């Protein structure tokens, strides 16, 4: 009897280590919603070693292979990610940046003190031409963040004319004088950044009025109709901000409203990037998954004023934020990137995909050496982080047709708190291939996901997985390939029933045809 009870308890404990999640994948006859590739955008601020030392090493005094000062290894890696857009020059830095200081002969450019990030003096050697030419090299669309905080309307209007006007004008002549005959055609323009904080500590009502004025003078110099003006948006759950902008800004002056939300356990005690316990991990994931609620609630406000969903919700800053690496400048925000970051990336991108009717652009903060970076550099060395690999695995969703995947997740439990363990999203690409991305954030338990497929008969399934031995694992310059995607064998398709076994803390992308 004692043995039977013991075996029963043992069986229960094994069952407990196996979460059960059910889902339905519906393939509508004529699906209409697209997952914009711009959800997979990136962000490059003049902050720490993101630009200088990250993207840009300059043209002299470097042994690092480069094209016009931009690292070739970085360009190759980002091209593989298919980055659709890149936001620059900030962040908080943008509202201190005067673009005319960054054009013309480099040796004549004035310096600027980066008051937000480390107080370092920059020589403005990476300016408008350098950034826009780099975007051409990367095959990505530029997203310029205009200075509303400390700049003038005329300054922003001049910048737009300088980069976009083909005809004869003072600014297009200046551009030509600086060596660029043809305009670049920049569609995406941010009108200030975090106007509620570092961008000027404005109230929503004051900002809405200022926005109307600035947006009026950001003209479509290309006459191609592609102009996309993005208002500085809410800080996480500041719904009053979104409501005020939606109410007070005429629809012909705005194409997008931003939202910033970072996954942080406590702004006063952010915790280290690699040495964390499960309690901290749980807290980070709780903060990251809050994105679902934020997107739903901001979208509901937008729906009230814009039922046709003309205006996009642009989550132009998101990602995990921890303490800086020991011994590094606290103002440089340099942090390592572990499997925890892979979980944040996979789960957040699933949320964006699933709300792609309204979320049509997003920017991970930030591309290189800052916060949840996809790339870290150390002199001539470069490594790809787990977040990079998730972005690469997920790039199959870019501009693909959204397919609804409804999921009833098992719980990831810690003490008395619960989170959904599994998240997912699905799409069909232009070649007819269906991709399903699944994330299991539970660090201890495997998950069996049973997906009922409606509306399609798939013949085969293959997949890739990103996981590792411990949640704290990360790629280092000594071991840059500790974490890389591998072939996944845990999916089984029988008729219209797909069973997937997700290991603890794993990201899986399946392909079905
Ligand atoms: O990404 C780092 C900083 O976070 C940005 O400069 C700012 O917009 C936000 O507060």
Short mmCIF file of N, CA and C in Angstrom, two decimals, residues 367-445:
data_model
loop_
_atom_site.label_atom_id
_atom_site.label_comp_id
_atom_site.label_asym_id
_atom_site.label_seq_id
_atom_site.Cartn_x
_atom_site.Cartn_y
_atom_site.Cartn_z
N UNK A 367 19.53 48.69 -30.32
CA UNK A 367 20.16 47.71 -31.23
C UNK A 367 21.49 47.14 -30.73
N UNK A 368 22.42 48.04 -30.33
CA UNK A 368 23.77 47.57 -30.00
C UNK A 368 24.23 48.15 -28.66
N UNK A 369 24.71 47.27 -27.79
CA UNK A 369 25.39 47.66 -26.53
C UNK A 369 24.54 48.46 -25.55
N UNK A 370 23.27 48.57 -25.77
CA UNK A 370 22.42 49.35 -24.86
C UNK A 370 21.13 48.57 -24.58
N UNK A 371 20.78 48.45 -23.30
CA UNK A 371 19.56 47.75 -22.86
C UNK A 371 19.43 46.38 -23.54
N UNK A 372 18.23 46.05 -24.05
CA UNK A 372 18.04 44.68 -24.59
C UNK A 372 18.57 44.60 -26.03
N UNK A 373 19.88 44.64 -26.14
CA UNK A 373 20.52 44.74 -27.45
C UNK A 373 20.48 43.40 -28.21
N UNK A 374 20.46 43.50 -29.53
CA UNK A 374 20.58 42.28 -30.35
C UNK A 374 22.05 41.98 -30.65
N UNK A 375 22.90 43.02 -30.51
CA UNK A 375 24.32 42.86 -30.80
C UNK A 375 25.13 43.50 -29.67
N UNK A 376 26.21 42.82 -29.25
CA UNK A 376 27.17 43.43 -28.32
C UNK A 376 28.52 43.47 -29.03
N UNK A 377 29.27 44.54 -28.78
CA UNK A 377 30.60 44.64 -29.39
C UNK A 377 31.65 44.93 -28.32
N UNK A 378 32.86 44.50 -28.62
CA UNK A 378 34.00 44.83 -27.77
C UNK A 378 35.16 45.00 -28.73
N UNK A 379 35.54 46.24 -28.98
CA UNK A 379 36.55 46.54 -30.01
C UNK A 379 36.16 45.82 -31.32
N UNK A 380 37.05 44.90 -31.81
CA UNK A 380 36.76 44.28 -33.11
C UNK A 380 35.81 43.08 -32.98
N UNK A 381 35.52 42.68 -31.71
CA UNK A 381 34.66 41.50 -31.53
C UNK A 381 33.18 41.90 -31.53
N UNK A 382 32.36 40.95 -31.99
CA UNK A 382 30.92 41.20 -32.01
C UNK A 382 30.20 39.91 -31.65
N UNK A 383 29.14 39.97 -30.90
CA UNK A 383 28.35 38.75 -30.66
C UNK A 383 26.87 39.03 -30.84
N UNK A 384 26.15 37.95 -31.15
CA UNK A 384 24.71 38.04 -31.32
C UNK A 384 24.05 37.51 -30.05
N UNK A 385 23.11 38.24 -29.52
CA UNK A 385 22.49 37.86 -28.24
C UNK A 385 21.31 36.90 -28.49
N UNK A 386 20.81 36.26 -27.43
CA UNK A 386 19.60 35.44 -27.59
C UNK A 386 18.44 36.25 -28.20
N UNK A 387 18.36 37.53 -27.86
CA UNK A 387 17.29 38.37 -28.44
C UNK A 387 17.43 38.47 -29.96
N UNK A 388 18.68 38.58 -30.42
CA UNK A 388 18.92 38.60 -31.87
C UNK A 388 18.29 37.35 -32.50
N UNK A 389 18.58 36.20 -31.87
CA UNK A 389 18.12 34.95 -32.48
C UNK A 389 16.59 34.87 -32.51
N UNK A 390 15.94 35.41 -31.48
CA UNK A 390 14.47 35.40 -31.51
C UNK A 390 13.97 36.30 -32.64
N UNK A 391 14.57 37.49 -32.77
CA UNK A 391 14.14 38.40 -33.84
C UNK A 391 14.36 37.76 -35.22
N UNK A 392 15.44 37.01 -35.33
CA UNK A 392 15.72 36.36 -36.62
C UNK A 392 14.71 35.24 -36.88
N UNK A 393 14.43 34.43 -35.84
CA UNK A 393 13.46 33.33 -36.02
C UNK A 393 12.08 33.87 -36.36
N UNK A 394 11.72 35.00 -35.75
CA UNK A 394 10.38 35.57 -35.94
C UNK A 394 10.26 36.38 -37.23
N UNK A 395 11.35 36.60 -37.95
CA UNK A 395 11.19 37.50 -39.10
C UNK A 395 10.34 36.90 -40.22
N UNK A 396 9.98 35.63 -40.08
CA UNK A 396 9.04 35.00 -41.03
C UNK A 396 7.66 35.65 -40.95
N UNK A 397 7.37 36.33 -39.83
CA UNK A 397 6.04 36.97 -39.69
C UNK A 397 5.98 38.32 -40.40
N UNK A 398 7.14 38.84 -40.82
CA UNK A 398 7.14 40.19 -41.39
C UNK A 398 6.31 40.27 -42.67
N UNK A 399 5.34 41.15 -42.66
CA UNK A 399 4.42 41.37 -43.79
C UNK A 399 3.64 40.11 -44.20
N UNK A 400 3.54 39.16 -43.28
CA UNK A 400 2.76 37.95 -43.56
C UNK A 400 1.31 38.19 -43.14
N UNK A 401 0.42 37.32 -43.61
CA UNK A 401 -1.00 37.45 -43.27
C UNK A 401 -1.24 36.88 -41.88
N UNK A 402 -1.86 37.67 -41.04
CA UNK A 402 -2.11 37.24 -39.67
C UNK A 402 -3.16 36.13 -39.62
N UNK A 403 -2.87 35.08 -38.86
CA UNK A 403 -3.83 34.00 -38.64
C UNK A 403 -4.15 33.95 -37.14
N UNK A 404 -5.43 33.96 -36.77
CA UNK A 404 -5.75 33.96 -35.34
C UNK A 404 -5.42 32.63 -34.66
N UNK A 405 -4.68 32.70 -33.57
CA UNK A 405 -4.35 31.52 -32.77
C UNK A 405 -4.88 31.82 -31.36
N UNK A 406 -5.96 31.12 -30.98
CA UNK A 406 -6.47 31.40 -29.62
C UNK A 406 -5.98 30.30 -28.69
N UNK A 407 -5.49 30.72 -27.55
CA UNK A 407 -4.70 29.83 -26.71
C UNK A 407 -5.19 29.87 -25.26
N UNK A 408 -5.39 28.70 -24.66
CA UNK A 408 -5.73 28.65 -23.23
C UNK A 408 -4.50 28.09 -22.53
N UNK A 409 -3.73 28.98 -21.97
CA UNK A 409 -2.42 28.56 -21.45
C UNK A 409 -2.49 27.96 -20.06
N UNK A 410 -1.61 26.99 -19.84
CA UNK A 410 -1.38 26.51 -18.48
C UNK A 410 -0.71 27.64 -17.71
N UNK A 411 -0.72 27.52 -16.38
CA UNK A 411 -0.15 28.61 -15.58
C UNK A 411 1.31 28.34 -15.25
N UNK A 412 2.08 29.43 -15.20
CA UNK A 412 3.41 29.39 -14.62
C UNK A 412 3.22 29.99 -13.22
N UNK A 413 3.43 29.16 -12.21
CA UNK A 413 3.11 29.57 -10.85
C UNK A 413 4.37 29.78 -10.03
N UNK A 414 4.39 30.85 -9.25
CA UNK A 414 5.48 31.04 -8.28
C UNK A 414 4.81 31.56 -7.00
N UNK A 415 4.90 30.75 -5.94
CA UNK A 415 4.18 31.09 -4.71
C UNK A 415 2.71 31.20 -5.01
N UNK A 416 2.13 32.35 -4.68
CA UNK A 416 0.68 32.48 -4.90
C UNK A 416 0.39 33.20 -6.22
N UNK A 417 1.45 33.52 -6.98
CA UNK A 417 1.24 34.30 -8.22
C UNK A 417 1.27 33.42 -9.46
N UNK A 418 0.52 33.82 -10.44
CA UNK A 418 0.43 33.04 -11.68
C UNK A 418 0.59 33.94 -12.90
N UNK A 419 1.24 33.40 -13.92
CA UNK A 419 1.29 34.05 -15.24
C UNK A 419 0.93 33.00 -16.28
N UNK A 420 0.52 33.42 -17.45
CA UNK A 420 0.35 32.44 -18.53
C UNK A 420 1.72 31.92 -18.93
N UNK A 421 1.86 30.60 -18.96
CA UNK A 421 3.17 30.02 -19.30
C UNK A 421 3.44 30.13 -20.81
N UNK A 422 2.39 29.93 -21.61
CA UNK A 422 2.60 29.83 -23.06
C UNK A 422 1.94 31.00 -23.79
N UNK A 423 2.65 31.52 -24.78
CA UNK A 423 2.02 32.49 -25.68
C UNK A 423 2.36 32.09 -27.10
N UNK A 424 1.58 32.58 -28.05
CA UNK A 424 1.84 32.20 -29.44
C UNK A 424 1.23 33.17 -30.42
N UNK A 425 1.65 33.07 -31.66
CA UNK A 425 1.03 33.84 -32.74
C UNK A 425 1.30 33.10 -34.04
N UNK A 426 0.53 33.43 -35.08
CA UNK A 426 0.66 32.68 -36.34
C UNK A 426 0.43 33.57 -37.54
N UNK A 427 1.03 33.17 -38.66
CA UNK A 427 0.84 33.93 -39.90
C UNK A 427 1.11 33.03 -41.10
N UNK A 428 0.66 33.51 -42.27
CA UNK A 428 0.95 32.79 -43.51
C UNK A 428 1.71 33.73 -44.44
N UNK A 429 2.86 33.27 -44.94
CA UNK A 429 3.68 34.16 -45.76
C UNK A 429 3.27 34.14 -47.23
N UNK A 430 3.94 34.94 -48.04
CA UNK A 430 3.51 35.08 -49.44
C UNK A 430 3.73 33.79 -50.25
N UNK A 431 4.54 32.87 -49.74
CA UNK A 431 4.74 31.59 -50.43
C UNK A 431 3.76 30.51 -49.95
N UNK A 432 2.84 30.90 -49.08
CA UNK A 432 1.83 29.95 -48.61
C UNK A 432 2.26 29.14 -47.40
N UNK A 433 3.43 29.44 -46.83
CA UNK A 433 3.88 28.71 -45.65
C UNK A 433 3.28 29.33 -44.39
N UNK A 434 2.81 28.47 -43.48
CA UNK A 434 2.27 28.96 -42.21
C UNK A 434 3.34 28.85 -41.13
N UNK A 435 3.47 29.90 -40.34
CA UNK A 435 4.43 29.88 -39.23
C UNK A 435 3.70 30.11 -37.91
N UNK A 436 4.04 29.29 -36.93
CA UNK A 436 3.48 29.44 -35.59
C UNK A 436 4.64 29.64 -34.64
N UNK A 437 4.63 30.75 -33.90
CA UNK A 437 5.69 30.96 -32.91
C UNK A 437 5.12 30.76 -31.52
N UNK A 438 5.83 29.98 -30.72
CA UNK A 438 5.35 29.63 -29.38
C UNK A 438 6.46 29.90 -28.37
N UNK A 439 6.07 30.39 -27.20
CA UNK A 439 7.04 30.63 -26.13
C UNK A 439 6.53 29.99 -24.85
N UNK A 440 7.40 29.26 -24.18
CA UNK A 440 7.09 28.75 -22.84
C UNK A 440 8.01 29.48 -21.85
N UNK A 441 7.42 30.37 -21.05
CA UNK A 441 8.27 31.15 -20.13
C UNK A 441 8.51 30.40 -18.82
N UNK A 442 7.80 29.28 -18.60
CA UNK A 442 7.96 28.54 -17.34
C UNK A 442 9.38 27.96 -17.28
N UNK A 443 10.18 28.34 -16.26
CA UNK A 443 11.57 27.90 -16.25
C UNK A 443 11.75 26.46 -15.75
N UNK A 444 10.66 25.86 -15.20
CA UNK A 444 10.82 24.51 -14.64
C UNK A 444 10.04 23.45 -15.40
N UNK A 445 8.91 23.83 -15.94
CA UNK A 445 8.01 22.81 -16.51
C UNK A 445 7.92 22.84 -18.03
#
